[in-house]
mmCIF file of N, CA and C and ligand atoms in Angstrom:
data_model
loop_
_atom_site.group_PDB
_atom_site.id
_atom_site.type_symbol
_atom_site.label_atom_id
_atom_site.label_comp_id
_atom_site.label_asym_id
_atom_site.label_seq_id
_atom_site.Cartn_x
_atom_site.Cartn_y
_atom_site.Cartn_z
ATOM 1 N N UNK A 1 145.877 162.265 47.025
ATOM 2 C CA UNK A 1 145.595 162.436 45.523
ATOM 3 C C UNK A 1 144.030 162.103 45.205
ATOM 4 N N UNK A 2 143.322 163.208 44.794
ATOM 5 C CA UNK A 2 142.146 163.068 44.442
ATOM 6 C C UNK A 2 141.736 161.922 43.339
ATOM 7 N N UNK A 3 140.577 161.125 43.325
ATOM 8 C CA UNK A 3 140.270 160.183 42.346
ATOM 9 C C UNK A 3 139.950 160.705 41.169
ATOM 10 N N UNK A 4 140.774 160.126 40.034
ATOM 11 C CA UNK A 4 140.175 160.708 38.599
ATOM 12 C C UNK A 4 139.533 159.725 37.970
ATOM 13 N N UNK A 5 138.239 159.946 37.626
ATOM 14 C CA UNK A 5 137.388 158.679 37.130
ATOM 15 C C UNK A 5 137.738 158.524 35.533
ATOM 16 N N UNK A 6 138.469 159.294 35.107
ATOM 17 C CA UNK A 6 138.971 159.301 33.625
ATOM 18 C C UNK A 6 140.280 158.544 33.611
ATOM 19 N N UNK A 7 140.848 157.984 34.781
ATOM 20 C CA UNK A 7 142.165 157.175 34.606
ATOM 21 C C UNK A 7 141.775 155.873 33.903
ATOM 22 N N UNK A 8 142.979 155.325 33.250
ATOM 23 C CA UNK A 8 143.027 154.186 32.282
ATOM 24 C C UNK A 8 142.298 153.153 33.029
ATOM 25 N N UNK A 9 142.548 152.743 34.263
ATOM 26 C CA UNK A 9 142.040 151.612 34.789
ATOM 27 C C UNK A 9 140.561 151.663 35.253
ATOM 28 N N UNK A 10 140.227 152.886 35.468
ATOM 29 C CA UNK A 10 138.649 153.097 35.697
ATOM 30 C C UNK A 10 137.952 152.992 34.432
ATOM 31 N N UNK A 11 138.670 153.246 33.178
ATOM 32 C CA UNK A 11 138.055 152.949 31.784
ATOM 33 C C UNK A 11 137.959 151.423 31.844
ATOM 34 N N UNK A 12 139.107 150.634 31.949
ATOM 35 C CA UNK A 12 139.301 149.246 31.838
ATOM 36 C C UNK A 12 137.990 148.800 32.814
ATOM 37 N N UNK A 13 137.884 149.091 33.957
ATOM 38 C CA UNK A 13 136.762 148.722 34.919
ATOM 39 C C UNK A 13 135.434 148.785 34.194
ATOM 40 N N UNK A 14 135.124 149.949 33.825
ATOM 41 C CA UNK A 14 133.827 150.341 32.826
ATOM 42 C C UNK A 14 133.722 149.481 31.799
ATOM 43 N N UNK A 15 134.776 148.838 30.998
ATOM 44 C CA UNK A 15 134.693 148.148 29.741
ATOM 45 C C UNK A 15 134.882 148.926 28.592
ATOM 46 N N UNK A 16 135.459 150.239 29.039
ATOM 47 C CA UNK A 16 135.422 151.263 27.778
ATOM 48 C C UNK A 16 136.964 150.872 27.082
ATOM 49 N N UNK A 17 137.824 150.166 27.806
ATOM 50 C CA UNK A 17 139.242 149.745 27.130
ATOM 51 C C UNK A 17 139.492 148.353 27.391
ATOM 52 N N UNK A 18 139.796 147.804 26.639
ATOM 53 C CA UNK A 18 139.997 146.142 26.864
ATOM 54 C C UNK A 18 141.403 145.747 27.624
ATOM 55 N N UNK A 19 141.230 144.744 28.235
ATOM 56 C CA UNK A 19 142.244 144.136 29.064
ATOM 57 C C UNK A 19 142.397 142.553 28.917
ATOM 58 N N UNK A 20 143.502 142.031 29.055
ATOM 59 C CA UNK A 20 143.599 140.523 29.203
ATOM 60 C C UNK A 20 143.286 139.988 30.531
ATOM 61 N N UNK A 21 142.151 139.824 30.721
ATOM 62 C CA UNK A 21 141.646 139.469 32.223
ATOM 63 C C UNK A 21 142.234 138.049 32.637
ATOM 64 N N UNK A 22 142.642 138.113 33.857
ATOM 65 C CA UNK A 22 143.153 136.947 34.595
ATOM 66 C C UNK A 22 142.224 136.503 35.626
ATOM 67 N N UNK A 23 141.465 137.383 36.206
ATOM 68 C CA UNK A 23 140.553 137.158 37.212
ATOM 69 C C UNK A 23 139.659 138.200 37.586
ATOM 70 N N UNK A 24 138.457 137.838 38.038
ATOM 71 C CA UNK A 24 137.380 138.825 38.317
ATOM 72 C C UNK A 24 136.421 138.312 39.384
ATOM 73 N N UNK A 25 136.148 139.455 40.468
ATOM 74 C CA UNK A 25 135.029 138.883 41.337
ATOM 75 C C UNK A 25 134.262 140.185 41.474
ATOM 76 N N UNK A 26 133.536 140.123 42.735
ATOM 77 C CA UNK A 26 132.526 141.488 42.892
ATOM 78 C C UNK A 26 133.283 142.602 43.289
ATOM 79 N N UNK A 27 134.581 142.253 43.705
ATOM 80 C CA UNK A 27 135.482 143.270 44.393
ATOM 81 C C UNK A 27 136.904 143.650 43.630
ATOM 82 N N UNK A 28 137.273 142.789 42.838
ATOM 83 C CA UNK A 28 138.642 142.799 42.294
ATOM 84 C C UNK A 28 138.575 142.525 40.878
ATOM 85 N N UNK A 29 139.490 143.105 40.304
ATOM 86 C CA UNK A 29 139.834 142.848 38.798
ATOM 87 C C UNK A 29 141.310 142.617 38.627
ATOM 88 N N UNK A 30 141.682 141.461 37.905
ATOM 89 C CA UNK A 30 143.204 141.329 37.520
ATOM 90 C C UNK A 30 143.422 141.090 36.133
ATOM 91 N N UNK A 31 144.455 141.800 35.711
ATOM 92 C CA UNK A 31 144.757 141.665 34.082
ATOM 93 C C UNK A 31 146.372 141.529 33.855
ATOM 94 N N UNK A 32 146.740 141.288 32.707
ATOM 95 C CA UNK A 32 147.938 141.277 32.306
ATOM 96 C C UNK A 32 148.437 142.756 32.038
ATOM 97 N N UNK A 33 149.598 143.236 32.522
ATOM 98 C CA UNK A 33 150.200 144.335 32.460
ATOM 99 C C UNK A 33 150.456 144.520 30.523
ATOM 100 N N UNK A 34 150.317 145.618 30.166
ATOM 101 C CA UNK A 34 150.347 146.025 28.620
ATOM 102 C C UNK A 34 151.868 145.933 28.320
ATOM 103 N N UNK A 35 152.793 146.167 29.166
ATOM 104 C CA UNK A 35 154.194 146.443 28.996
ATOM 105 C C UNK A 35 154.971 145.488 30.191
ATOM 106 N N UNK A 36 154.829 144.198 30.019
ATOM 107 C CA UNK A 36 155.299 143.294 31.251
ATOM 108 C C UNK A 36 156.758 143.388 31.456
ATOM 109 N N UNK A 37 157.225 143.355 32.732
ATOM 110 C CA UNK A 37 158.403 143.413 33.115
ATOM 111 C C UNK A 37 158.952 142.258 33.672
ATOM 112 N N UNK A 38 158.340 141.077 33.466
ATOM 113 C CA UNK A 38 158.634 139.697 34.077
ATOM 114 C C UNK A 38 157.725 138.655 33.222
ATOM 115 N N UNK A 39 158.064 137.408 32.977
ATOM 116 C CA UNK A 39 157.141 136.176 32.288
ATOM 117 C C UNK A 39 155.829 136.516 32.800
ATOM 118 N N UNK A 40 155.596 136.642 34.052
ATOM 119 C CA UNK A 40 154.226 136.760 34.526
ATOM 120 C C UNK A 40 154.092 138.418 35.212
ATOM 121 N N UNK A 41 153.260 139.256 34.726
ATOM 122 C CA UNK A 41 153.333 140.584 35.365
ATOM 123 C C UNK A 41 151.782 141.102 35.242
ATOM 124 N N UNK A 42 150.989 140.820 36.260
ATOM 125 C CA UNK A 42 149.574 141.162 36.339
ATOM 126 C C UNK A 42 149.442 142.237 37.131
ATOM 127 N N UNK A 43 148.350 142.876 36.968
ATOM 128 C CA UNK A 43 148.089 144.065 37.653
ATOM 129 C C UNK A 43 146.715 143.823 38.441
ATOM 130 N N UNK A 44 146.722 143.933 39.692
ATOM 131 C CA UNK A 44 145.476 143.553 40.714
ATOM 132 C C UNK A 44 144.902 144.884 41.076
ATOM 133 N N UNK A 45 143.577 145.117 40.860
ATOM 134 C CA UNK A 45 142.928 146.259 41.251
ATOM 135 C C UNK A 45 141.606 146.106 41.862
ATOM 136 N N UNK A 46 141.512 147.022 43.010
ATOM 137 C CA UNK A 46 139.710 146.991 43.559
ATOM 138 C C UNK A 46 139.055 147.676 42.640
ATOM 139 N N UNK A 47 137.711 147.318 42.718
ATOM 140 C CA UNK A 47 136.880 147.737 41.889
ATOM 141 C C UNK A 47 136.343 149.151 42.509
ATOM 142 N N UNK A 48 136.508 149.409 43.671
ATOM 143 C CA UNK A 48 136.458 150.854 44.265
ATOM 144 C C UNK A 48 137.259 151.791 43.652
ATOM 145 N N UNK A 49 136.959 153.142 43.832
ATOM 146 C CA UNK A 49 137.500 154.277 43.412
ATOM 147 C C UNK A 49 138.508 154.691 44.457
ATOM 148 N N UNK A 50 139.923 154.056 44.381
ATOM 149 C CA UNK A 50 141.067 154.464 45.361
ATOM 150 C C UNK A 50 142.279 154.812 44.430
ATOM 151 N N UNK A 51 142.607 155.942 44.787
ATOM 152 C CA UNK A 51 143.848 156.570 43.817
ATOM 153 C C UNK A 51 145.138 156.006 44.063
ATOM 154 N N UNK A 52 145.295 155.395 45.105
ATOM 155 C CA UNK A 52 146.701 154.680 45.501
ATOM 156 C C UNK A 52 146.379 153.840 46.680
ATOM 157 N N UNK A 53 147.639 153.011 46.904
ATOM 158 C CA UNK A 53 147.459 152.313 48.023
ATOM 159 C C UNK A 53 147.412 152.983 49.433
ATOM 160 N N UNK A 54 147.848 154.223 49.625
ATOM 161 C CA UNK A 54 147.678 155.152 50.571
ATOM 162 C C UNK A 54 146.252 155.367 50.973
ATOM 163 N N UNK A 55 145.527 155.663 49.705
ATOM 164 C CA UNK A 55 143.991 155.948 49.868
ATOM 165 C C UNK A 55 143.368 154.490 50.171
ATOM 166 N N UNK A 56 143.643 153.568 49.492
ATOM 167 C CA UNK A 56 143.141 152.227 49.855
ATOM 168 C C UNK A 56 143.234 151.680 51.344
ATOM 169 N N UNK A 57 144.386 151.944 51.823
ATOM 170 C CA UNK A 57 144.545 151.615 53.003
ATOM 171 C C UNK A 57 143.996 152.241 54.199
ATOM 172 N N UNK A 58 143.867 153.633 53.800
ATOM 173 C CA UNK A 58 143.193 154.535 54.763
ATOM 174 C C UNK A 58 141.845 154.380 54.719
ATOM 175 N N UNK A 59 141.217 154.299 53.477
ATOM 176 C CA UNK A 59 139.855 154.654 53.346
ATOM 177 C C UNK A 59 138.841 153.633 52.908
ATOM 178 N N UNK A 60 139.340 152.521 52.243
ATOM 179 C CA UNK A 60 138.763 151.349 51.986
ATOM 180 C C UNK A 60 138.020 150.519 53.139
ATOM 181 N N UNK A 61 136.949 150.014 53.111
ATOM 182 C CA UNK A 61 136.467 149.359 54.117
ATOM 183 C C UNK A 61 137.174 147.850 54.492
ATOM 184 N N UNK A 62 136.946 147.571 55.647
ATOM 185 C CA UNK A 62 137.801 146.175 56.174
ATOM 186 C C UNK A 62 137.572 145.138 55.053
ATOM 187 N N UNK A 63 136.166 145.229 54.755
ATOM 188 C CA UNK A 63 135.686 143.995 53.582
ATOM 189 C C UNK A 63 136.420 143.940 52.274
ATOM 190 N N UNK A 64 136.488 145.343 51.683
ATOM 191 C CA UNK A 64 137.088 145.619 50.700
ATOM 192 C C UNK A 64 138.594 145.175 50.677
ATOM 193 N N UNK A 65 139.385 145.445 51.823
ATOM 194 C CA UNK A 65 140.809 145.298 52.032
ATOM 195 C C UNK A 65 140.883 143.752 52.190
ATOM 196 N N UNK A 66 139.892 143.019 52.953
ATOM 197 C CA UNK A 66 140.017 141.636 53.045
ATOM 198 C C UNK A 66 139.914 140.819 51.725
ATOM 199 N N UNK A 67 138.822 141.131 50.960
ATOM 200 C CA UNK A 67 138.568 140.546 49.761
ATOM 201 C C UNK A 67 139.749 140.928 48.726
ATOM 202 N N UNK A 68 140.197 142.013 48.740
ATOM 203 C CA UNK A 68 141.420 142.293 47.988
ATOM 204 C C UNK A 68 142.671 141.273 48.075
ATOM 205 N N UNK A 69 142.979 141.252 49.351
ATOM 206 C CA UNK A 69 144.117 140.439 49.599
ATOM 207 C C UNK A 69 143.765 138.904 49.524
ATOM 208 N N UNK A 70 142.697 138.482 49.921
ATOM 209 C CA UNK A 70 142.299 137.257 49.536
ATOM 210 C C UNK A 70 142.338 136.761 47.934
ATOM 211 N N UNK A 71 142.009 137.885 47.229
ATOM 212 C CA UNK A 71 142.059 137.666 45.883
ATOM 213 C C UNK A 71 143.579 137.516 45.334
ATOM 214 N N UNK A 72 144.424 138.369 45.799
ATOM 215 C CA UNK A 72 145.860 138.408 45.757
ATOM 216 C C UNK A 72 146.467 137.032 45.866
ATOM 217 N N UNK A 73 146.088 136.407 46.791
ATOM 218 C CA UNK A 73 146.525 135.142 47.260
ATOM 219 C C UNK A 73 146.158 133.838 46.019
ATOM 220 N N UNK A 74 144.740 134.124 46.036
ATOM 221 C CA UNK A 74 144.074 133.214 44.935
ATOM 222 C C UNK A 74 144.701 133.253 43.532
ATOM 223 N N UNK A 75 145.110 134.398 43.112
ATOM 224 C CA UNK A 75 145.530 134.689 41.836
ATOM 225 C C UNK A 75 146.841 134.048 41.722
ATOM 226 N N UNK A 76 147.976 134.360 42.704
ATOM 227 C CA UNK A 76 149.159 133.907 42.804
ATOM 228 C C UNK A 76 149.122 132.315 42.839
ATOM 229 N N UNK A 77 148.112 131.929 43.478
ATOM 230 C CA UNK A 77 148.147 130.247 43.509
ATOM 231 C C UNK A 77 147.562 129.751 42.220
ATOM 232 N N UNK A 78 146.603 130.468 41.479
ATOM 233 C CA UNK A 78 145.990 129.782 40.038
ATOM 234 C C UNK A 78 146.934 130.170 39.161
ATOM 235 N N UNK A 79 147.981 131.058 39.162
ATOM 236 C CA UNK A 79 149.119 131.154 38.164
ATOM 237 C C UNK A 79 150.265 130.337 38.743
ATOM 238 N N UNK A 80 150.031 129.156 39.687
ATOM 239 C CA UNK A 80 151.381 128.569 40.070
ATOM 240 C C UNK A 80 152.604 129.342 40.378
ATOM 241 N N UNK A 81 152.311 130.374 40.989
ATOM 242 C CA UNK A 81 153.456 131.257 41.604
ATOM 243 C C UNK A 81 153.916 130.835 43.103
ATOM 244 N N UNK A 82 153.031 130.187 43.857
ATOM 245 C CA UNK A 82 153.306 130.045 45.237
ATOM 246 C C UNK A 82 154.774 129.404 45.614
ATOM 247 N N UNK A 83 154.803 128.030 44.640
ATOM 248 C CA UNK A 83 156.024 127.344 45.113
ATOM 249 C C UNK A 83 157.333 128.008 44.567
ATOM 250 N N UNK A 84 157.431 128.309 43.346
ATOM 251 C CA UNK A 84 158.478 129.220 42.851
ATOM 252 C C UNK A 84 158.811 130.547 43.637
ATOM 253 N N UNK A 85 157.777 131.309 44.038
ATOM 254 C CA UNK A 85 157.750 132.465 44.711
ATOM 255 C C UNK A 85 157.263 133.558 43.713
ATOM 256 N N UNK A 86 156.933 134.753 44.247
ATOM 257 C CA UNK A 86 156.561 136.000 43.469
ATOM 258 C C UNK A 86 156.642 137.168 44.195
ATOM 259 N N UNK A 87 156.637 138.257 43.630
ATOM 260 C CA UNK A 87 156.822 139.559 44.056
ATOM 261 C C UNK A 87 155.689 140.493 43.960
ATOM 262 N N UNK A 88 155.142 141.182 44.769
ATOM 263 C CA UNK A 88 154.195 142.161 44.634
ATOM 264 C C UNK A 88 154.846 143.728 44.950
ATOM 265 N N UNK A 89 154.365 144.457 44.281
ATOM 266 C CA UNK A 89 154.838 146.032 44.426
ATOM 267 C C UNK A 89 153.754 146.955 44.082
ATOM 268 N N UNK A 90 153.695 148.018 44.956
ATOM 269 C CA UNK A 90 152.632 149.120 44.593
ATOM 270 C C UNK A 90 153.482 150.277 44.680
ATOM 271 N N UNK A 91 153.261 151.258 43.647
ATOM 272 C CA UNK A 91 154.003 152.366 43.576
ATOM 273 C C UNK A 91 152.732 153.292 43.939
ATOM 274 N N UNK A 92 153.112 154.358 45.065
ATOM 275 C CA UNK A 92 152.349 155.298 45.507
ATOM 276 C C UNK A 92 152.841 156.631 45.505
ATOM 277 N N UNK A 93 152.410 157.288 44.587
ATOM 278 C CA UNK A 93 152.933 158.772 44.639
ATOM 279 C C UNK A 93 153.938 159.107 43.728
ATOM 280 N N UNK A 94 154.496 160.109 43.714
ATOM 281 C CA UNK A 94 155.610 160.610 42.853
ATOM 282 C C UNK A 94 156.875 159.831 42.905
ATOM 283 N N UNK A 95 157.292 159.968 44.026
ATOM 284 C CA UNK A 95 158.753 159.364 44.323
ATOM 285 C C UNK A 95 158.839 157.931 43.677
ATOM 286 N N UNK A 96 157.760 157.154 43.874
ATOM 287 C CA UNK A 96 157.561 155.835 43.679
ATOM 288 C C UNK A 96 157.369 155.630 41.878
ATOM 289 N N UNK A 97 156.918 157.028 41.117
ATOM 290 C CA UNK A 97 156.731 156.887 39.944
ATOM 291 C C UNK A 97 155.345 156.337 39.383
ATOM 292 N N UNK A 98 154.497 156.486 40.330
ATOM 293 C CA UNK A 98 153.151 155.797 40.052
ATOM 294 C C UNK A 98 152.494 156.852 38.769
ATOM 295 N N UNK A 99 152.043 155.889 37.686
ATOM 296 C CA UNK A 99 151.739 156.445 36.582
ATOM 297 C C UNK A 99 149.885 156.560 36.610
ATOM 298 N N UNK A 100 149.533 155.245 37.143
ATOM 299 C CA UNK A 100 147.950 155.351 37.008
ATOM 300 C C UNK A 100 147.332 155.412 38.237
ATOM 301 N N UNK A 101 146.479 156.497 38.282
ATOM 302 C CA UNK A 101 146.043 156.968 39.736
ATOM 303 C C UNK A 101 144.641 156.280 40.221
ATOM 304 N N UNK A 102 144.985 154.869 40.013
ATOM 305 C CA UNK A 102 143.826 153.851 40.487
ATOM 306 C C UNK A 102 144.843 152.581 41.266
ATOM 307 N N UNK A 103 144.546 152.414 42.465
ATOM 308 C CA UNK A 103 145.422 151.569 43.334
ATOM 309 C C UNK A 103 145.628 150.308 42.556
ATOM 310 N N UNK A 104 146.821 149.729 42.406
ATOM 311 C CA UNK A 104 146.982 148.498 41.936
ATOM 312 C C UNK A 104 148.155 147.920 42.451
ATOM 313 N N UNK A 105 148.216 146.537 42.558
ATOM 314 C CA UNK A 105 149.291 146.094 43.028
ATOM 315 C C UNK A 105 149.924 145.287 41.602
ATOM 316 N N UNK A 106 151.218 145.342 41.623
ATOM 317 C CA UNK A 106 151.814 144.587 40.438
ATOM 318 C C UNK A 106 152.298 143.298 41.007
ATOM 319 N N UNK A 107 151.867 142.132 40.388
ATOM 320 C CA UNK A 107 152.381 140.693 40.714
ATOM 321 C C UNK A 107 153.253 140.304 39.696
ATOM 322 N N UNK A 108 154.586 139.863 39.957
ATOM 323 C CA UNK A 108 155.606 139.441 38.965
ATOM 324 C C UNK A 108 156.062 138.052 39.224
ATOM 325 N N UNK A 109 156.178 137.342 38.435
ATOM 326 C CA UNK A 109 156.785 136.093 38.591
ATOM 327 C C UNK A 109 157.352 135.430 37.395
ATOM 328 N N UNK A 110 157.534 134.176 37.382
ATOM 329 C CA UNK A 110 157.952 133.434 36.388
ATOM 330 C C UNK A 110 159.654 133.100 36.002
ATOM 331 N N UNK A 111 160.144 134.107 36.860
ATOM 332 C CA UNK A 111 161.763 133.943 36.866
ATOM 333 C C UNK A 111 162.299 134.318 38.063
ATOM 334 N N UNK A 112 163.629 134.118 38.372
ATOM 335 C CA UNK A 112 164.212 134.939 39.677
ATOM 336 C C UNK A 112 164.217 136.397 39.333
ATOM 337 N N UNK A 113 163.705 136.828 40.237
ATOM 338 C CA UNK A 113 163.469 138.457 39.863
ATOM 339 C C UNK A 113 164.472 139.437 40.573
ATOM 340 N N UNK A 114 165.722 139.004 41.198
ATOM 341 C CA UNK A 114 166.704 139.756 41.016
ATOM 342 C C UNK A 114 166.557 140.576 42.453
ATOM 343 N N UNK A 115 167.443 141.847 42.526
ATOM 344 C CA UNK A 115 167.129 142.672 43.671
ATOM 345 C C UNK A 115 165.859 143.353 43.885
ATOM 346 N N UNK A 116 165.527 143.944 44.871
ATOM 347 C CA UNK A 116 164.191 144.263 45.205
ATOM 348 C C UNK A 116 164.063 145.907 44.555
ATOM 349 N N UNK A 117 165.195 146.572 44.502
ATOM 350 C CA UNK A 117 165.160 147.758 43.898
ATOM 351 C C UNK A 117 166.166 147.984 42.696
ATOM 352 N N UNK A 118 165.941 148.792 41.789
ATOM 353 C CA UNK A 118 167.156 148.898 41.030
ATOM 354 C C UNK A 118 168.297 149.820 41.357
ATOM 355 N N UNK A 119 169.425 149.720 41.287
ATOM 356 C CA UNK A 119 170.631 150.409 41.898
ATOM 357 C C UNK A 119 170.543 151.735 41.398
ATOM 358 N N UNK A 120 170.418 152.812 42.075
ATOM 359 C CA UNK A 120 170.763 154.163 41.614
ATOM 360 C C UNK A 120 171.694 154.329 40.697
HETATM 361 P P1 5GP B 1 152.552 152.182 38.266
HETATM 362 O O1 5GP B 1 153.791 153.113 37.372
HETATM 363 O O2 5GP B 1 151.391 153.099 38.043
HETATM 364 O O3 5GP B 1 152.607 151.531 39.162
HETATM 365 O O4 5GP B 1 152.347 151.152 36.640
HETATM 366 C C1 5GP B 1 151.178 151.363 35.882
HETATM 367 C C2 5GP B 1 151.235 149.979 35.168
HETATM 368 O O5 5GP B 1 150.172 150.268 34.207
HETATM 369 C C3 5GP B 1 152.383 149.919 34.138
HETATM 370 O O6 5GP B 1 153.346 148.654 34.478
HETATM 371 C C4 5GP B 1 151.929 150.185 32.711
HETATM 372 O O7 5GP B 1 152.518 148.954 31.826
HETATM 373 C C5 5GP B 1 150.466 149.480 32.991
HETATM 374 N N1 5GP B 1 149.451 150.006 32.190
HETATM 375 C C6 5GP B 1 149.407 151.408 31.510
HETATM 376 N N2 5GP B 1 148.346 151.613 30.593
HETATM 377 C C7 5GP B 1 147.848 150.383 30.511
HETATM 378 C C8 5GP B 1 146.726 149.887 29.956
HETATM 379 O O8 5GP B 1 146.087 150.362 29.127
HETATM 380 N N3 5GP B 1 146.363 148.396 29.712
HETATM 381 C C9 5GP B 1 147.191 147.466 30.797
HETATM 382 N N4 5GP B 1 147.011 146.336 30.740
HETATM 383 N N5 5GP B 1 148.258 147.935 31.481
HETATM 384 C C10 5GP B 1 148.611 149.440 31.300
#
């Protein structure tokens, strides 16, 4: 998937669209999902232009990948999700129903989250 700089998360990164920010550093931004599916539903995105997890894992630098996952753990800890537990999920491509073509990790918590996938 070629990166589309007009996607909604690119606009959030440029400050053209507001978000409810949870965390930011030089490499990563995290903000509340506009349509939460759990008491805690945060989206964690790299600042680099990667269209999906596939693109990020294949093409991001080792530093970008390391900074990203360090931030995921910090955000989970800051939100007090470590002891009760949490779930992360990334939709990549059509079969997963990815809507926004900028790599993002969903971070869910705040209640028991049930089965990993919806039953067909
Ligand atoms: P995907 O289906 O691509 O994995 O998830 C995209 C997520 O982005 C959805 O959970 C959706 O609610 C969220 N989303 C879409 N547009 C916006 C927006 O403008 N602001 C925020 N905060 N979340 C959004």
